[in-house]
Amino acid sequence: MFKNNLKVAFRSLLKNRVFSLINITGLALGISASLLILQYVNYELSYEDFNEKADQVYRLKTNRYNQGQLSTEWASGVVSIGHILNEAFPEVERYARLTRTGGVLSQGDIEFKEERIYFANQDVFQIFGKKILYGNPETALSELNTIAISESLANKYFGRSDVVGESLMFNREQSVNIAAVFDNAPDNTHFKFDILVSWANQEANDEDGNLNTVWYWDGYFNYIELTKGIDPEEFTAKIDEFIDERWGEEMRNNDTWMDFELQPMRDIHLYSNFIGEAEVNGDGDSVYALLGISFFIILIAWVNYINLATAKSMERAREVGLRKVLGSQKGQLIRQFLTESLMINLCAVALAFGIVVMVLPGFSQLADQPMTLELFTQQGFWLGLIVLFFVGTFLSGMYPAFVLSSYKPIDTLKGGSMSNSGGAWLRKGLVVFQFMASVGLIIGTYTVYEQISYMRNQDLGVNIEQTLVINGPLVLDSTYSEKLTAFNDVLEANANIENVVVSTVVPGREVGWNAGGIRREGAPDSEGKQYRVLGFGYEYVETFDLELVAGRTFSEDFGDEESKILFSRAAVKDFGFESPEAALNQRIFFWGNVYTIIGVLEDYHHNSLKEDYDKLIFRLIPNANNYYSIKYNAANTQQVIQLAEEKWMEFFPGNPFEYFFLDDSFEEQYAADRQFGSVFTIFSGLAILVACLGLFGLAAFMTSKRIKEIGVRKVLGASVPSILRLLSIDFLKLILVAVVLAIPLSYLGMNEWLSGFAFRIDLNWYLFAIPAVLVLLIALATVSFQTARAARANPVDSLRYE
């Protein structure tokens, strides 16, 4: 029987080639899009899966408060908290403590500047689930001047991985011994490191404080592993009580309160974007938004099959009637139509597989994920494909099968009506749902595009154009200040270079210097506040075209400038000054010294427009070595780069020449948003395309129902345009209903998304009107193609049997 069903199904597909092709194409697009999105989502949710202890590991996030108000949230917070909790609570199995450093490593003639270097204690391997390939994990980081390196780094310097016992030079002045080699960091981890330096070296570098007890130093990652079964919320309450009991009185007196949150390690990648993150993290809301799109796309594709199948029901009705007269049972007919659904879905799955193979490299690049053909070796991919196949076969085939198999033979054989009001309402409801989703997706795409454009085109208040930035030198000696001056003088003597200025940070890069306890001279400790501090050399304000709203900036014409500071307008307001002018000449206590405010700078966007204006204090540090910013003539970019590199190697030998363009670097802050917008746009377009196939099916169904009515109207003198209006008005009503329902839902969704931006667009009427009109035009074009054929048909063909 099954063989016979296959034969009949195959003949039916061949007989209705156009409808079969539309069905298969729509389903293939839906399945392929869903598979790609599901793989993207699966990867984003797979972070830390390799770590068997990930469910027990938490990062300690530090929250700092200014006079009772949350001021900063640190991913890399208090240096001692992990050690203190490990000592105080038996629930803490172990802890890892890390802080970033950097340096130039060399081995013979091989020399590289390395960025992913961290001081770390011994338990880091177990906390992060690192496999030690060579060496002893129990003692690898226990001694001074010992390091553990990744397998890739070992091969980079030595050409082999078993290098335990070998040594590397750090910044050309210190030899460090390799005590262990660990496996390379997988892509799906929120924390990647290549070199771990013994914590004993960090303690040796910070002789002024005991790193196990010092309380106010930020910039350190702390992870704890809790005993299995411990409730993190209950343990957080214990931490709060412990902190209050031990330091509460001191913090209340100084009004510098802080508390700690336990961040599950598995959640960090998607739900953490705080000061001092180790890596650029993802966005959980975006991931689940794409998951929603995949659901809508595949659902729309299945709805299309239902609509297209019922659209052909008139032609299949007589077949059903004849089969019933010849003895076919309803169950046999249902199996027959499910077999047809099976064949169509099978063809669609095969086509979808081919589409995925073709577009996978491009999608991998677009999504910035390491997707390769190895995807097809993963059990999850095939499981998803099989589930989509069988669920699609059942859901899309069941309704047409029951509808067609329920026709009465006497009605079908004499040409009676085979429709019912319930089925008509269902089909219309499905189309409304399809275009609600389509309108919502277009509104979302348009809003994302407008927000990104707004952020990219907004006046930043700082000039980042034509700026070449060199990463400062790490290998320094006592003559650094003289070399810096000579380097600047040589570059500025070139006609293509306007200015060279040093700074601790540049626009677009996080201001990591956070200073607390800042208050007016003579004020009690309780009035102290914390601000972000940026240091730079002379002429920084002029170089970046920052606006001076009161006072003056740093100048070599005055003496003792390093005891002076500048405030931003936001810092002036937060500090309590009535105006920028009122802040001038005020003396401020700052980290054991007293500084005088000599100027106030207008607020500018140091970071992306996602964040509010930062409250900044500016110090003069003329020999800063973090960044060198070069303002240059864009017509001679290559000459400037070549000159800068030549002089860099002359004045700062042993320091690799690394540079970037400041405007490009600033734009990188929006890379994730642009990526999300691109992916969102592509799959929204697919959803609309598939929805239009469904509308085409409904148009075919409804015009076939009214074919005799059209014939009569034409005989009575109706024109083709009048018939087109008659047939199109029903579809336009459905689309209008979809638009009316989609707009308020879209408004709520996009308003929630925009709430994550400190500077955002307004949800103006055109953000909803343009997508609505666009969908109406697309739908009208789709319907007109089908209805025009019926309107132009010869009425004799439709009335010959009347």
Coordinates of C-alpha atoms in Angstrom, one line a residue, residues 136-652:
N136 CA 52.2 19.3 36.9
P137 CA 49.0 21.3 37.4
E138 CA 49.5 21.2 41.2
T139 CA 52.7 23.1 41.2
A140 CA 52.8 24.9 37.8
L141 CA 52.2 28.4 39.2
S142 CA 53.5 28.0 42.7
E143 CA 56.9 29.6 42.3
L144 CA 58.2 33.0 41.4
N145 CA 59.0 33.6 37.7
T146 CA 57.1 30.5 36.5
I147 CA 54.5 30.5 33.8
A148 CA 52.1 28.2 32.0
I149 CA 51.5 28.7 28.3
S150 CA 49.0 27.4 25.7
E151 CA 49.9 24.7 23.2
S152 CA 49.7 27.2 20.3
L153 CA 52.0 29.6 22.0
A154 CA 54.6 26.8 22.6
N155 CA 54.5 26.0 18.9
K156 CA 54.8 29.7 18.1
Y157 CA 58.1 30.1 20.0
F158 CA 59.6 26.7 19.9
G159 CA 58.0 24.8 17.1
R160 CA 56.8 22.0 19.5
S161 CA 54.4 21.7 22.4
D162 CA 56.5 19.8 25.0
V163 CA 58.5 22.8 26.3
V164 CA 58.3 22.3 30.1
G165 CA 61.7 23.4 31.5
E166 CA 62.4 25.9 28.7
S167 CA 62.5 29.7 29.4
L168 CA 61.3 32.9 27.7
M169 CA 62.5 36.5 28.1
F170 CA 59.8 38.9 29.4
N171 CA 60.3 42.5 28.2
R172 CA 63.9 41.7 27.4
E173 CA 64.9 41.9 31.0
Q174 CA 63.4 39.0 33.0
S175 CA 63.7 35.3 32.3
V176 CA 60.6 33.2 33.1
N177 CA 60.5 29.4 33.2
I178 CA 57.7 27.4 31.6
A179 CA 56.3 25.0 34.1
A180 CA 53.2 23.7 32.2
V181 CA 51.6 23.7 28.8
F182 CA 47.8 23.7 28.6
D183 CA 45.3 23.1 25.8
N184 CA 44.3 26.0 23.6
A185 CA 41.2 28.0 24.6
P186 CA 38.1 26.9 22.7
D187 CA 36.2 29.6 20.8
N188 CA 33.2 29.2 23.0
T189 CA 34.6 30.5 26.2
H190 CA 34.2 34.0 27.7
F191 CA 37.8 34.1 29.0
K192 CA 40.7 33.3 26.8
F193 CA 44.3 33.4 27.9
D194 CA 47.6 32.3 26.3
I195 CA 50.0 32.9 29.2
L196 CA 49.5 32.5 33.0
V197 CA 52.2 34.0 35.2
S198 CA 52.6 32.9 38.8
W199 CA 50.6 35.0 41.3
A200 CA 53.8 35.3 43.3
N201 CA 55.1 37.7 40.6
Q202 CA 52.1 39.9 41.1
E203 CA 52.6 40.0 44.8
A204 CA 56.3 40.9 44.3
N205 CA 55.2 43.8 42.0
D206 CA 52.8 45.2 44.6
E207 CA 54.9 45.5 47.7
D208 CA 52.8 48.3 49.1
G209 CA 49.8 46.2 49.9
N210 CA 48.8 42.7 50.9
L211 CA 46.8 41.4 48.0
N212 CA 45.0 39.0 50.2
T213 CA 43.4 41.7 52.3
V214 CA 43.6 45.0 50.4
W215 CA 40.0 46.1 49.8
Y216 CA 39.8 49.0 47.4
W217 CA 41.9 47.9 44.4
D218 CA 39.9 47.0 41.3
G219 CA 40.9 45.3 38.1
Y220 CA 41.0 41.7 39.3
F221 CA 38.9 38.8 38.2
N222 CA 37.7 36.6 41.0
Y223 CA 36.0 33.2 40.4
I224 CA 34.8 30.8 43.1
E225 CA 33.7 27.2 42.8
L226 CA 30.8 26.4 45.2
T227 CA 30.2 23.0 46.6
K228 CA 27.7 21.1 44.6
G229 CA 24.1 21.7 45.7
I230 CA 24.8 25.2 47.2
D231 CA 22.1 27.7 46.4
P232 CA 23.8 30.8 44.9
E233 CA 21.1 33.2 46.1
E234 CA 21.4 32.0 49.7
F235 CA 25.2 32.1 49.5
T236 CA 25.0 35.7 48.2
A237 CA 22.9 36.7 51.2
K238 CA 25.7 35.1 53.4
I239 CA 28.3 37.2 51.6
D240 CA 26.3 40.4 52.2
E241 CA 26.0 39.6 55.9
F242 CA 29.8 38.8 56.1
I243 CA 30.8 42.0 54.3
D244 CA 28.5 44.1 56.5
E245 CA 29.9 42.6 59.6
R246 CA 33.5 42.9 58.6
W247 CA 33.7 46.2 56.7
G248 CA 30.2 47.7 57.0
E249 CA 31.1 50.4 59.6
E250 CA 34.2 51.5 57.7
M251 CA 32.3 51.7 54.4
R252 CA 29.3 53.6 56.0
N253 CA 31.7 56.1 57.6
N254 CA 33.5 56.7 54.2
D255 CA 30.2 56.4 52.2
T256 CA 32.0 54.0 49.8
W257 CA 29.7 51.0 50.0
M258 CA 30.2 48.0 47.8
D259 CA 28.6 44.6 47.4
F260 CA 29.1 41.6 45.2
E261 CA 27.0 39.5 42.8
L262 CA 27.5 35.9 41.8
Q263 CA 27.5 35.7 38.0
P264 CA 27.1 32.1 36.8
M265 CA 30.0 31.3 34.5
R266 CA 27.6 30.0 31.8
D267 CA 25.7 33.3 31.8
I268 CA 28.7 35.6 31.4
H269 CA 29.0 35.5 27.6
L270 CA 25.3 36.5 27.0
Y271 CA 24.4 38.6 30.0
S272 CA 27.5 40.5 31.1
N273 CA 28.7 43.9 29.8
F274 CA 30.5 45.6 32.7
I275 CA 33.7 47.5 33.3
G276 CA 36.8 45.4 32.7
E277 CA 35.3 42.4 30.8
A278 CA 38.0 40.0 29.6
E279 CA 36.4 39.6 26.2
V280 CA 33.7 41.3 24.1
N281 CA 30.5 39.4 25.2
G282 CA 27.4 38.5 23.2
D283 CA 23.8 39.6 23.7
G284 CA 21.2 37.2 25.0
D285 CA 18.3 39.3 23.8
S286 CA 19.6 39.3 20.3
V287 CA 20.2 35.5 20.4
Y288 CA 16.6 34.8 21.5
A289 CA 15.3 37.3 19.0
L290 CA 16.9 35.4 16.2
L291 CA 15.5 32.2 17.7
G292 CA 12.1 33.7 17.5
I293 CA 12.7 34.6 13.8
S294 CA 13.6 31.0 13.1
F295 CA 10.4 29.9 14.7
F296 CA 8.3 32.3 12.6
I297 CA 10.1 31.4 9.4
I298 CA 9.5 27.6 9.7
L299 CA 6.0 28.2 11.0
I300 CA 5.2 30.4 8.0
A301 CA 6.6 27.8 5.7
W302 CA 4.4 25.1 7.1
V303 CA 1.4 27.4 6.9
N304 CA 2.2 27.9 3.3
Y305 CA 2.0 24.2 2.6
I306 CA -1.5 24.2 4.3
N307 CA -2.7 27.1 2.2
L308 CA -1.3 25.8 -1.1
A309 CA -2.7 22.3 -0.4
T310 CA -6.1 23.6 0.3
A311 CA -5.8 25.9 -2.7
K312 CA -5.7 22.8 -4.9
S313 CA -8.5 21.1 -3.0
M314 CA -11.0 21.9 -5.8
E315 CA -9.0 19.9 -8.2
R316 CA -8.4 17.0 -5.8
A317 CA -12.0 16.9 -4.6
R318 CA -13.3 14.8 -7.5
E319 CA -10.3 12.5 -7.1
V320 CA -11.3 12.0 -3.4
G321 CA -14.9 11.4 -4.4
L322 CA -14.0 8.8 -7.0
R323 CA -11.6 7.1 -4.5
K324 CA -14.4 6.9 -1.9
V325 CA -16.9 5.5 -4.4
L326 CA -14.4 2.8 -5.3
G327 CA -14.0 1.8 -1.6
S328 CA -11.2 3.9 -0.1
Q329 CA -11.5 4.5 3.6
K330 CA -10.9 7.8 5.3
G331 CA -7.7 6.4 6.9
Q332 CA -6.3 5.3 3.6
L333 CA -6.9 8.8 2.1
I334 CA -5.2 10.5 5.1
R335 CA -2.2 8.2 4.7
Q336 CA -2.2 9.1 1.0
F337 CA -2.0 12.8 1.6
L338 CA 0.5 12.4 4.4
T339 CA 2.7 10.5 2.0
E340 CA 2.5 13.4 -0.4
S341 CA 3.5 15.7 2.5
L342 CA 6.3 13.3 3.4
M343 CA 7.7 13.5 -0.2
I344 CA 7.4 17.3 -0.4
N345 CA 9.1 17.7 3.0
L346 CA 11.8 15.1 2.0
C347 CA 12.5 17.1 -1.2
A348 CA 12.5 20.3 0.9
V349 CA 15.0 18.9 3.4
A350 CA 17.3 17.7 0.6
L351 CA 17.2 21.2 -1.0
A352 CA 17.6 22.9 2.4
F353 CA 20.7 20.8 3.1
G354 CA 22.2 22.0 -0.2
I355 CA 21.3 25.6 0.6
V356 CA 23.0 25.3 4.0
V357 CA 26.2 23.9 2.4
M358 CA 26.3 26.7 -0.1
V359 CA 25.7 29.6 2.3
L360 CA 27.4 28.3 5.4
P361 CA 30.8 30.0 4.7
G362 CA 29.1 33.4 4.2
F363 CA 26.8 33.0 7.1
S364 CA 29.8 32.0 9.3
Q365 CA 31.5 35.2 8.4
L366 CA 28.4 37.3 8.8
A367 CA 27.7 35.8 12.3
D368 CA 31.4 35.8 13.2
Q369 CA 31.2 32.2 14.3
P370 CA 33.6 29.3 13.4
M371 CA 31.0 27.4 11.4
T372 CA 32.5 24.9 8.9
L373 CA 31.4 21.7 7.2
E374 CA 32.3 20.0 10.4
L375 CA 28.8 21.2 11.4
F376 CA 27.4 18.2 9.5
T377 CA 29.3 15.8 11.7
Q378 CA 27.5 17.1 14.8
Q379 CA 24.7 15.1 16.3
G380 CA 22.7 18.2 17.1
F381 CA 22.6 19.3 13.4
W382 CA 21.1 16.0 12.3
L383 CA 18.8 15.8 15.2
G384 CA 17.4 19.3 14.4
L385 CA 17.1 18.3 10.7
I386 CA 15.2 15.1 11.5
V387 CA 12.9 16.9 14.0
L388 CA 12.1 19.6 11.5
F389 CA 11.4 17.0 8.8
F390 CA 9.0 14.8 10.8
V391 CA 7.3 17.7 12.7
G392 CA 6.9 19.5 9.4
T393 CA 5.5 16.5 7.7
F394 CA 2.9 15.9 10.4
L395 CA 1.9 19.5 11.0
S396 CA 1.8 20.7 7.5
G397 CA 0.2 17.5 6.1
M398 CA -2.4 16.7 8.7
Y399 CA -4.8 19.5 8.2
P400 CA -5.0 19.2 4.3
A401 CA -5.2 15.4 4.7
F402 CA -8.2 15.6 7.1
V403 CA -9.9 18.3 5.0
L404 CA -9.6 16.5 1.7
S405 CA -10.5 13.1 3.1
S406 CA -13.7 14.4 4.7
Y407 CA -15.3 15.5 1.4
K408 CA -18.6 13.7 0.6
P409 CA -18.5 11.8 -2.7
I410 CA -21.9 13.0 -3.8
D411 CA -20.9 16.6 -3.4
T412 CA -17.5 16.3 -5.1
L413 CA -18.7 14.3 -8.1
K414 CA -21.5 16.8 -8.9
G415 CA -19.2 19.8 -8.4
G416 CA -20.7 21.1 -5.1
S417 CA -18.9 23.4 -2.7
M418 CA -16.2 21.8 -0.7
S419 CA -15.4 24.7 1.6
N420 CA -16.6 25.6 5.0
S421 CA -16.6 28.8 7.0
G422 CA -14.3 27.3 9.7
G423 CA -11.6 26.4 7.1
A424 CA -11.9 29.8 5.5
W425 CA -11.4 31.6 8.8
L426 CA -8.5 29.3 9.7
R427 CA -6.7 30.1 6.4
K428 CA -7.4 33.8 6.7
G429 CA -6.1 33.7 10.3
L430 CA -2.9 32.0 9.2
V431 CA -2.3 34.7 6.6
V432 CA -2.9 37.4 9.2
F433 CA -0.4 35.7 11.5
Q434 CA 2.2 35.4 8.6
F435 CA 2.0 39.1 7.8
M436 CA 1.9 40.2 11.4
A437 CA 5.2 38.5 11.7
S438 CA 6.4 40.0 8.4
V439 CA 5.4 43.6 9.4
G440 CA 6.9 43.2 12.8
L441 CA 10.2 41.9 11.4
I442 CA 10.4 44.8 8.9
I443 CA 9.7 47.3 11.6
G444 CA 12.4 45.7 13.7
T445 CA 14.9 45.7 10.9
Y446 CA 14.2 49.3 10.1
T447 CA 14.4 50.4 13.7
V448 CA 17.8 48.6 14.2
Y449 CA 19.1 50.2 11.0
E450 CA 18.0 53.7 12.1
Q451 CA 19.5 53.3 15.6
I452 CA 22.8 52.2 14.3
S453 CA 22.8 55.0 11.7
Y454 CA 22.0 57.5 14.5
M455 CA 24.8 56.3 16.7
R456 CA 27.3 56.3 13.8
N457 CA 26.4 59.8 12.5
Q458 CA 25.9 61.6 15.8
D459 CA 28.3 64.4 16.7
L460 CA 30.7 62.8 19.3
G461 CA 32.0 66.0 20.7
V462 CA 35.5 64.7 19.9
N463 CA 37.4 64.6 16.6
I464 CA 38.6 61.1 15.9
E465 CA 39.1 61.5 12.1
Q466 CA 42.6 61.2 10.6
T467 CA 44.1 59.9 13.8
L468 CA 46.7 57.1 13.7
V469 CA 47.1 55.5 17.2
I470 CA 50.2 53.5 18.1
N471 CA 50.1 51.1 21.1
G472 CA 52.6 52.4 23.5
P473 CA 55.9 50.7 24.3
L474 CA 56.2 48.0 27.0
V475 CA 60.0 47.7 27.1
L476 CA 61.1 50.9 28.7
D477 CA 64.3 52.3 30.4
S478 CA 65.3 55.4 32.3
T479 CA 65.6 57.4 29.2
Y480 CA 62.0 57.0 28.1
S481 CA 61.0 60.6 28.6
E482 CA 63.9 61.9 26.4
K483 CA 63.1 59.3 23.7
L484 CA 59.4 60.2 23.8
T485 CA 60.2 63.9 23.3
A486 CA 62.6 63.2 20.5
F487 CA 60.1 60.8 18.8
N488 CA 57.4 63.5 18.9
D489 CA 59.7 66.2 17.6
V490 CA 60.8 64.1 14.6
L491 CA 57.3 63.2 13.6
E492 CA 55.9 66.7 14.1
A493 CA 58.7 68.1 11.9
N494 CA 57.1 66.2 9.0
A495 CA 54.6 68.2 6.9
N496 CA 52.1 65.4 6.8
I497 CA 51.8 65.3 10.6
E498 CA 49.9 68.0 12.6
N499 CA 50.4 66.7 16.1
V500 CA 51.5 63.8 18.3
V501 CA 50.1 63.4 21.8
V502 CA 50.2 60.6 24.5
S503 CA 47.4 59.4 26.7
T504 CA 46.4 56.6 29.1
V505 CA 43.4 55.8 26.9
V506 CA 41.8 57.0 23.6
P507 CA 38.2 57.5 22.6
G508 CA 36.5 54.2 22.0
R509 CA 38.6 52.3 24.6
E510 CA 37.4 51.7 28.1
V511 CA 38.7 54.1 30.8
G512 CA 40.0 51.6 33.2
W513 CA 41.4 54.0 35.8
N514 CA 38.8 54.4 38.5
A515 CA 39.6 56.6 41.5
G516 CA 37.6 56.7 44.7
G517 CA 37.5 59.0 47.7
I518 CA 37.7 62.2 45.6
R519 CA 36.4 65.1 47.6
R520 CA 37.0 68.8 48.4
E521 CA 40.0 69.7 50.4
G522 CA 39.2 69.4 54.1
A523 CA 35.9 67.5 53.5
P524 CA 35.3 64.4 55.5
D525 CA 35.9 60.9 54.0
S526 CA 32.1 60.4 53.9
E527 CA 31.8 62.9 51.1
G528 CA 34.3 61.1 48.9
K529 CA 33.2 60.0 45.4
Q530 CA 34.7 57.9 42.6
Y531 CA 35.3 59.0 39.1
R532 CA 37.0 57.7 36.0
V533 CA 40.4 59.3 35.4
L534 CA 42.0 59.9 32.0
G535 CA 45.6 61.1 31.7
F536 CA 47.2 62.7 28.7
G537 CA 50.0 65.0 27.5
Y538 CA 50.0 68.7 26.5
E539 CA 47.8 69.6 23.5
Y540 CA 45.5 66.6 23.9
V541 CA 42.5 68.9 24.2
E542 CA 43.5 70.8 21.0
T543 CA 44.4 67.6 19.1
F544 CA 41.0 66.1 19.6
D545 CA 39.0 69.3 19.4
L546 CA 37.5 69.0 22.8
E547 CA 35.4 72.0 23.8
L548 CA 36.6 74.0 26.8
V549 CA 33.5 75.5 28.5
A550 CA 35.3 77.2 31.4
G551 CA 38.9 78.0 32.5
R552 CA 41.9 76.7 30.6
T553 CA 43.6 73.5 29.6
F554 CA 47.1 72.3 30.5
S555 CA 49.9 74.5 29.1
E556 CA 53.7 74.5 29.2
D557 CA 53.5 78.2 29.7
F558 CA 52.5 77.6 33.4
G559 CA 54.4 75.8 36.1
D560 CA 53.4 72.9 38.3
E561 CA 50.8 71.7 35.8
E562 CA 50.8 68.2 37.1
S563 CA 49.1 69.4 40.3
K564 CA 46.2 70.7 38.2
I565 CA 43.2 68.8 36.9
L566 CA 40.3 69.2 34.5
F567 CA 36.7 68.1 35.0
S568 CA 34.1 67.1 32.5
R569 CA 30.7 68.9 32.7
A570 CA 29.1 65.7 33.9
A571 CA 31.7 65.4 36.7
V572 CA 31.1 69.0 37.7
K573 CA 27.4 68.4 38.0
D574 CA 27.8 65.2 39.9
F575 CA 30.3 66.8 42.3
G576 CA 27.7 69.4 43.3
F577 CA 29.2 72.6 41.7
E578 CA 26.5 75.0 40.6
S579 CA 28.2 75.7 37.3
P580 CA 31.5 75.0 35.4
E581 CA 32.7 78.5 36.4
A582 CA 32.0 77.7 40.1
A583 CA 34.3 74.7 39.9
L584 CA 37.4 76.7 38.8
N585 CA 40.2 77.0 41.3
Q586 CA 38.5 74.6 43.7
R587 CA 41.0 72.3 45.5
I588 CA 40.3 68.6 45.3
F589 CA 41.7 65.8 47.4
F590 CA 42.6 62.9 45.2
W591 CA 44.6 59.8 46.2
G592 CA 46.6 61.5 48.9
N593 CA 47.3 64.7 47.0
V594 CA 45.5 68.0 46.5
Y595 CA 44.8 69.2 42.9
T596 CA 43.4 72.4 41.6
I597 CA 40.6 72.5 39.0
I598 CA 41.8 74.8 36.2
G599 CA 39.2 74.0 33.5
V600 CA 36.0 72.2 32.6
L601 CA 35.6 70.3 29.3
E602 CA 32.3 69.8 27.5
D603 CA 30.9 66.2 27.7
Y604 CA 31.8 64.1 24.8
H605 CA 31.1 60.5 23.8
H606 CA 34.2 58.7 24.9
N607 CA 32.5 55.4 24.3
S608 CA 29.5 54.4 22.2
L609 CA 26.2 56.0 22.4
K610 CA 24.9 53.0 24.2
E611 CA 26.4 54.6 27.3
D612 CA 25.6 57.9 29.0
Y613 CA 28.3 60.7 29.2
D614 CA 31.0 59.5 31.5
K615 CA 31.9 61.6 34.5
L616 CA 35.6 62.2 33.8
I617 CA 38.6 63.8 35.5
F618 CA 41.6 64.6 33.4
R619 CA 45.2 64.7 34.7
L620 CA 48.3 65.8 33.0
I621 CA 50.7 62.8 32.4
P622 CA 53.2 64.0 29.8
N623 CA 55.1 60.8 29.7
A624 CA 52.2 58.4 29.5
N625 CA 53.1 55.2 27.5
N626 CA 49.7 53.6 26.8
Y627 CA 48.8 55.3 23.4
Y628 CA 50.4 57.7 21.0
S629 CA 47.9 59.5 18.8
I630 CA 49.1 61.1 15.6
K631 CA 46.9 63.6 13.7
Y632 CA 48.0 63.4 10.1
N633 CA 47.2 64.4 6.5
A634 CA 44.9 61.7 5.1
A635 CA 46.3 62.2 1.6
N636 CA 49.6 60.6 2.6
T637 CA 48.5 57.9 5.0
Q638 CA 51.1 55.3 3.9
Q639 CA 54.0 57.8 4.2
V640 CA 52.9 58.7 7.7
I641 CA 52.8 55.0 8.7
Q642 CA 56.2 54.2 7.2
L643 CA 57.8 57.2 8.9
A644 CA 56.2 56.4 12.3
E645 CA 57.3 52.7 12.0
E646 CA 60.9 53.8 11.0
K647 CA 61.2 56.2 13.9
W648 CA 59.5 53.8 16.3
M649 CA 62.1 51.1 15.7
E650 CA 64.8 53.7 16.1
F651 CA 63.6 55.1 19.4
F652 CA 61.9 52.1 21.0

